Amino acid sequence: MRSFQVEAAKVEIYPDAVSMGRAAAQAVAEAIKEIEKRHTTINVIFATGASQLDMLDALTKINNLPWNKVRGFHMDEYIGLPISHPASFRGYLREKLTEKVSLKEFNEVDGTAPDAEAFSHDYAAKLRAAEPQICLLGIGENGHLAFNDPGVADFNDPLDVKVVHLDLVCKEQQAAEGWFASTDEVPESAITITIPALLRVPRLIVSVPGSRKARIVRRSLTESISTNCPATILRAHPNATIYLDEASAAELDDLFPRP
């Protein structure tokens, strides 16, 4: 493992996605156990997508975690996509998380709710009341955090949860990762937790494996902090760790040489 720091953000690089996922999962487990000492309920925001597969697989296999004290929240969801669709984030989290471990409670984002704006308002109130202590997330190929693409990301967003339109790069990523047969099939909009709501969480654990993420990892760690690349804001968070594998870190060697 190689590690370094960029402003406030810690970065750790592992040989492959599996070892990276295990390391991120271990960090989550340690955070959960630490929070259990001070709180009766542990509130965690869970992300989905290819970036979370190895981490969630490892996390759900760790013994003796107090899952019965964990209240889960769901980061984002496509609007209008049925839970039966392979790309449904609700379906993903049921398969990868809630059917494997017994949480105290899990709050899904329902993209099929009849009124997405009203649902977003109600979900935001529930999220704010819970004050999540851990957030597990990834970085999109366009630098998005959750579904806060560059065109809709707002570091001073007055909302905690909102309806957003997805940009082309985001849609292309979803299709390229195999969630949809083509870019045209990706829904136009989604419900997402906003960036200020994510940044209020005291512990961020960011998993970013794979060669498709190499370019955006470099941008996230080197560009000026701005919504042109929303993930740059991670460098301003007081307790964020970004977990990479060698593939996603491939464009960093000139900046952070190998020992």
GROMACS .gro file of C-alpha atoms in nm, residues 9-232:
model
  224
    9ALA     CA    1  -0.768   1.435   0.197
   10LYS     CA    2  -0.585   1.110   0.266
   11VAL     CA    3  -0.515   0.884  -0.031
   12GLU     CA    4  -0.430   0.512  -0.016
   13ILE     CA    5  -0.332   0.300  -0.318
   14TYR     CA    6  -0.366  -0.080  -0.318
   15PRO     CA    7  -0.247  -0.338  -0.573
   16ASP     CA    8  -0.593  -0.424  -0.704
   17ALA     CA    9  -0.965  -0.361  -0.657
   18VAL     CA   10  -1.013  -0.653  -0.419
   19SER     CA   11  -0.742  -0.546  -0.175
   20MET     CA   12  -0.864  -0.186  -0.205
   21GLY     CA   13  -1.219  -0.299  -0.125
   22ARG     CA   14  -1.100  -0.493   0.178
   23ALA     CA   15  -0.908  -0.194   0.310
   24ALA     CA   16  -1.202   0.041   0.264
   25ALA     CA   17  -1.435  -0.212   0.429
   26GLN     CA   18  -1.200  -0.244   0.725
   27ALA     CA   19  -1.204   0.134   0.765
   28VAL     CA   20  -1.584   0.129   0.762
   29ALA     CA   21  -1.591  -0.149   1.020
   30GLU     CA   22  -1.355   0.039   1.250
   31ALA     CA   23  -1.563   0.357   1.215
   32ILE     CA   24  -1.883   0.167   1.295
   33LYS     CA   25  -1.729   0.014   1.608
   34GLU     CA   26  -1.597   0.351   1.722
   35ILE     CA   27  -1.934   0.521   1.676
   36GLU     CA   28  -2.107   0.237   1.862
   37LYS     CA   29  -1.918   0.342   2.176
   38ARG     CA   30  -2.095   0.680   2.174
   39HIS     CA   31  -2.427   0.630   1.995
   40THR     CA   32  -2.715   0.383   2.012
   41THR     CA   33  -2.778   0.422   1.639
   42ILE     CA   34  -2.508   0.437   1.370
   43ASN     CA   35  -2.627   0.631   1.065
   44VAL     CA   36  -2.455   0.545   0.738
   45ILE     CA   37  -2.506   0.669   0.381
   46PHE     CA   38  -2.440   0.395   0.125
   47ALA     CA   39  -2.344   0.448  -0.238
   48THR     CA   40  -2.388   0.202  -0.525
   49GLY     CA   41  -2.229   0.126  -0.861
   50ALA     CA   42  -1.922  -0.065  -0.971
   51SER     CA   43  -1.696   0.127  -0.732
   52GLN     CA   44  -1.867  -0.021  -0.427
   53LEU     CA   45  -1.880  -0.389  -0.527
   54ASP     CA   46  -1.558  -0.513  -0.364
   55MET     CA   47  -1.598  -0.291  -0.059
   56LEU     CA   48  -1.955  -0.407   0.011
   57ASP     CA   49  -1.862  -0.769  -0.050
   58ALA     CA   50  -1.582  -0.744   0.206
   59LEU     CA   51  -1.785  -0.534   0.451
   60THR     CA   52  -2.077  -0.776   0.470
   61LYS     CA   53  -1.836  -1.061   0.545
   62ILE     CA   54  -1.673  -0.895   0.846
   63ASN     CA   55  -1.782  -1.072   1.164
   64ASN     CA   56  -1.932  -0.916   1.475
   65LEU     CA   57  -2.033  -0.580   1.334
   66PRO     CA   58  -2.335  -0.428   1.515
   67TRP     CA   59  -2.557  -0.419   1.207
   68ASN     CA   60  -2.865  -0.419   1.432
   69LYS     CA   61  -2.766  -0.065   1.533
   70VAL     CA   62  -2.706   0.065   1.179
   71ARG     CA   63  -2.963   0.288   1.012
   72GLY     CA   64  -2.882   0.304   0.643
   73PHE     CA   65  -2.952   0.578   0.392
   74HIS     CA   66  -2.935   0.551   0.016
   75MET     CA   67  -2.740   0.814  -0.177
   76ASP     CA   68  -2.926   0.845  -0.508
   77GLU     CA   69  -3.164   0.678  -0.751
   78TYR     CA   70  -3.287   0.713  -1.107
   79ILE     CA   71  -3.633   0.859  -1.150
   80GLY     CA   72  -3.886   0.624  -1.306
   81LEU     CA   73  -3.666   0.311  -1.303
   82PRO     CA   74  -3.846   0.008  -1.157
   83ILE     CA   75  -3.670  -0.180  -0.880
   84SER     CA   76  -3.667  -0.488  -1.105
   85HIS     CA   77  -3.430  -0.317  -1.353
   86PRO     CA   78  -3.065  -0.433  -1.325
   87ALA     CA   79  -2.952  -0.070  -1.283
   88SER     CA   80  -3.187   0.008  -0.994
   89PHE     CA   81  -2.981   0.129  -0.701
   90ARG     CA   82  -3.251   0.014  -0.460
   91GLY     CA   83  -3.228  -0.332  -0.608
   92TYR     CA   84  -2.848  -0.320  -0.590
   93LEU     CA   85  -2.847  -0.233  -0.219
   94ARG     CA   86  -3.100  -0.500  -0.139
   95GLU     CA   87  -2.887  -0.761  -0.315
   96LYS     CA   88  -2.546  -0.641  -0.195
   97LEU     CA   89  -2.634  -0.519   0.155
   98THR     CA   90  -2.975  -0.558   0.318
   99GLU     CA   91  -3.029  -0.920   0.212
  100LYS     CA   92  -2.685  -1.010   0.350
  101VAL     CA   93  -2.690  -0.831   0.686
  102SER     CA   94  -2.979  -0.732   0.914
  103LEU     CA   95  -2.976  -0.356   0.960
  104LYS     CA   96  -3.180  -0.175   1.221
  105GLU     CA   97  -3.342   0.021   0.941
  106PHE     CA   98  -3.278   0.110   0.579
  107ASN     CA   99  -3.422   0.415   0.406
  108GLU     CA  100  -3.442   0.375   0.029
  109VAL     CA  101  -3.465   0.651  -0.228
  110ASP     CA  102  -3.777   0.565  -0.427
  111GLY     CA  103  -3.731   0.688  -0.782
  112THR     CA  104  -4.079   0.565  -0.870
  113ALA     CA  105  -4.252   0.788  -0.613
  114PRO     CA  106  -4.542   0.974  -0.780
  115ASP     CA  107  -4.395   1.313  -0.681
  116ALA     CA  108  -4.013   1.315  -0.688
  117GLU     CA  109  -3.989   1.668  -0.549
  118ALA     CA  110  -4.211   1.586  -0.251
  119PHE     CA  111  -4.022   1.263  -0.191
  120SER     CA  112  -3.691   1.454  -0.197
  121HIS     CA  113  -3.821   1.703   0.058
  122ASP     CA  114  -3.936   1.429   0.295
  123TYR     CA  115  -3.618   1.225   0.252
  124ALA     CA  116  -3.407   1.534   0.324
  125ALA     CA  117  -3.590   1.590   0.652
  126LYS     CA  118  -3.531   1.230   0.757
  127LEU     CA  119  -3.163   1.252   0.660
  128ARG     CA  120  -3.105   1.578   0.845
  129ALA     CA  121  -3.272   1.446   1.160
  130ALA     CA  122  -3.049   1.137   1.156
  131GLU     CA  123  -2.719   1.329   1.122
  132PRO     CA  124  -2.526   1.047   0.947
  133GLN     CA  125  -2.181   0.975   1.087
  134ILE     CA  126  -2.033   0.778   0.795
  135CYS     CA  127  -2.071   0.822   0.419
  136LEU     CA  128  -1.948   0.564   0.169
  137LEU     CA  129  -1.911   0.704  -0.179
  138GLY     CA  130  -1.733   0.690  -0.513
  139ILE     CA  131  -1.629   0.938  -0.781
  140GLY     CA  132  -1.792   0.941  -1.124
  141GLU     CA  133  -1.600   0.968  -1.449
  142ASN     CA  134  -1.718   1.328  -1.476
  143GLY     CA  135  -1.612   1.396  -1.116
  144HIS     CA  136  -1.959   1.373  -0.972
  145LEU     CA  137  -2.030   1.286  -0.610
  146ALA     CA  138  -2.361   1.100  -0.590
  147PHE     CA  139  -2.549   1.236  -0.895
  148ASN     CA  140  -2.416   1.589  -0.854
  149ASP     CA  141  -2.276   1.620  -1.208
  150PRO     CA  142  -2.068   1.931  -1.291
  151GLY     CA  143  -2.367   2.112  -1.439
  152VAL     CA  144  -2.586   2.074  -1.130
  153ALA     CA  145  -2.333   2.047  -0.847
  154ASP     CA  146  -2.350   2.330  -0.593
  155PHE     CA  147  -2.111   2.350  -0.300
  156ASN     CA  148  -2.357   2.585  -0.130
  157ASP     CA  149  -2.673   2.403  -0.226
  158PRO     CA  150  -2.965   2.511  -0.004
  159LEU     CA  151  -3.122   2.165  -0.047
  160ASP     CA  152  -3.007   1.839   0.111
  161VAL     CA  153  -3.182   1.619  -0.147
  162LYS     CA  154  -3.292   1.725  -0.493
  163VAL     CA  155  -3.401   1.619  -0.841
  164VAL     CA  156  -3.124   1.652  -1.102
  165HIS     CA  157  -3.079   1.595  -1.475
  166LEU     CA  158  -2.793   1.363  -1.568
  167ASP     CA  159  -2.525   1.476  -1.811
  168LEU     CA  160  -2.396   1.279  -2.109
  169VAL     CA  161  -2.068   1.169  -1.948
  170CYS     CA  162  -2.260   1.031  -1.652
  171LYS     CA  163  -2.497   0.842  -1.881
  172GLU     CA  164  -2.208   0.706  -2.089
  173GLN     CA  165  -2.043   0.572  -1.774
  174GLN     CA  166  -2.359   0.392  -1.663
  175ALA     CA  167  -2.390   0.225  -2.004
  176ALA     CA  168  -2.017   0.143  -2.028
  177GLU     CA  169  -2.027  -0.032  -1.690
  178GLY     CA  170  -2.303  -0.255  -1.819
  179TRP     CA  171  -2.598  -0.125  -1.618
  180PHE     CA  172  -2.782  -0.030  -1.940
  181ALA     CA  173  -2.767  -0.165  -2.295
  182SER     CA  174  -2.706   0.183  -2.434
  183THR     CA  175  -2.673   0.546  -2.328
  184ASP     CA  176  -3.021   0.614  -2.465
  185GLU     CA  177  -3.169   0.380  -2.205
  186VAL     CA  178  -3.028   0.574  -1.908
  187PRO     CA  179  -3.298   0.784  -1.741
  188GLU     CA  180  -3.282   1.161  -1.787
  189SER     CA  181  -3.307   1.246  -1.419
  190ALA     CA  182  -3.245   1.121  -1.068
  191ILE     CA  183  -3.291   1.201  -0.701
  192THR     CA  184  -2.965   1.269  -0.519
  193ILE     CA  185  -2.826   1.379  -0.186
  194THR     CA  186  -2.650   1.711  -0.247
  195ILE     CA  187  -2.286   1.793  -0.187
  196PRO     CA  188  -2.332   2.003   0.130
  197ALA     CA  189  -2.533   1.719   0.286
  198LEU     CA  190  -2.256   1.472   0.199
  199LEU     CA  191  -1.983   1.699   0.333
  200ARG     CA  192  -2.161   1.743   0.667
  201VAL     CA  193  -2.096   1.376   0.738
  202PRO     CA  194  -1.789   1.359   0.964
  203ARG     CA  195  -1.630   1.050   0.803
  204LEU     CA  196  -1.607   0.996   0.427
  205ILE     CA  197  -1.476   0.668   0.284
  206VAL     CA  198  -1.432   0.697  -0.093
  207SER     CA  199  -1.374   0.390  -0.312
  208VAL     CA  200  -1.246   0.456  -0.665
  209PRO     CA  201  -1.117   0.144  -0.847
  210GLY     CA  202  -1.052   0.080  -1.214
  211SER     CA  203  -0.868   0.226  -1.511
  212ARG     CA  204  -1.175   0.417  -1.630
  213LYS     CA  205  -1.133   0.638  -1.322
  214ALA     CA  206  -0.764   0.719  -1.367
  215ARG     CA  207  -0.815   1.050  -1.546
  216ILE     CA  208  -1.077   1.181  -1.304
  217VAL     CA  209  -0.870   1.074  -1.003
  218ARG     CA  210  -0.585   1.290  -1.130
  219ARG     CA  211  -0.822   1.582  -1.192
  220SER     CA  212  -0.980   1.541  -0.847
  221LEU     CA  213  -0.642   1.560  -0.676
  222THR     CA  214  -0.480   1.835  -0.886
  223GLU     CA  215  -0.738   2.079  -1.021
  224SER     CA  216  -0.855   2.384  -0.834
  225ILE     CA  217  -1.153   2.306  -0.613
  226SER     CA  218  -1.462   2.383  -0.817
  227THR     CA  219  -1.784   2.232  -0.948
  228ASN     CA  220  -1.609   2.176  -1.283
  229CYS     CA  221  -1.491   1.862  -1.106
  230PRO     CA  222  -1.712   1.823  -0.798
  231ALA     CA  223  -1.487   1.558  -0.639
  232THR     CA  224  -1.217   1.822  -0.585
   0.00000   0.00000   0.00000
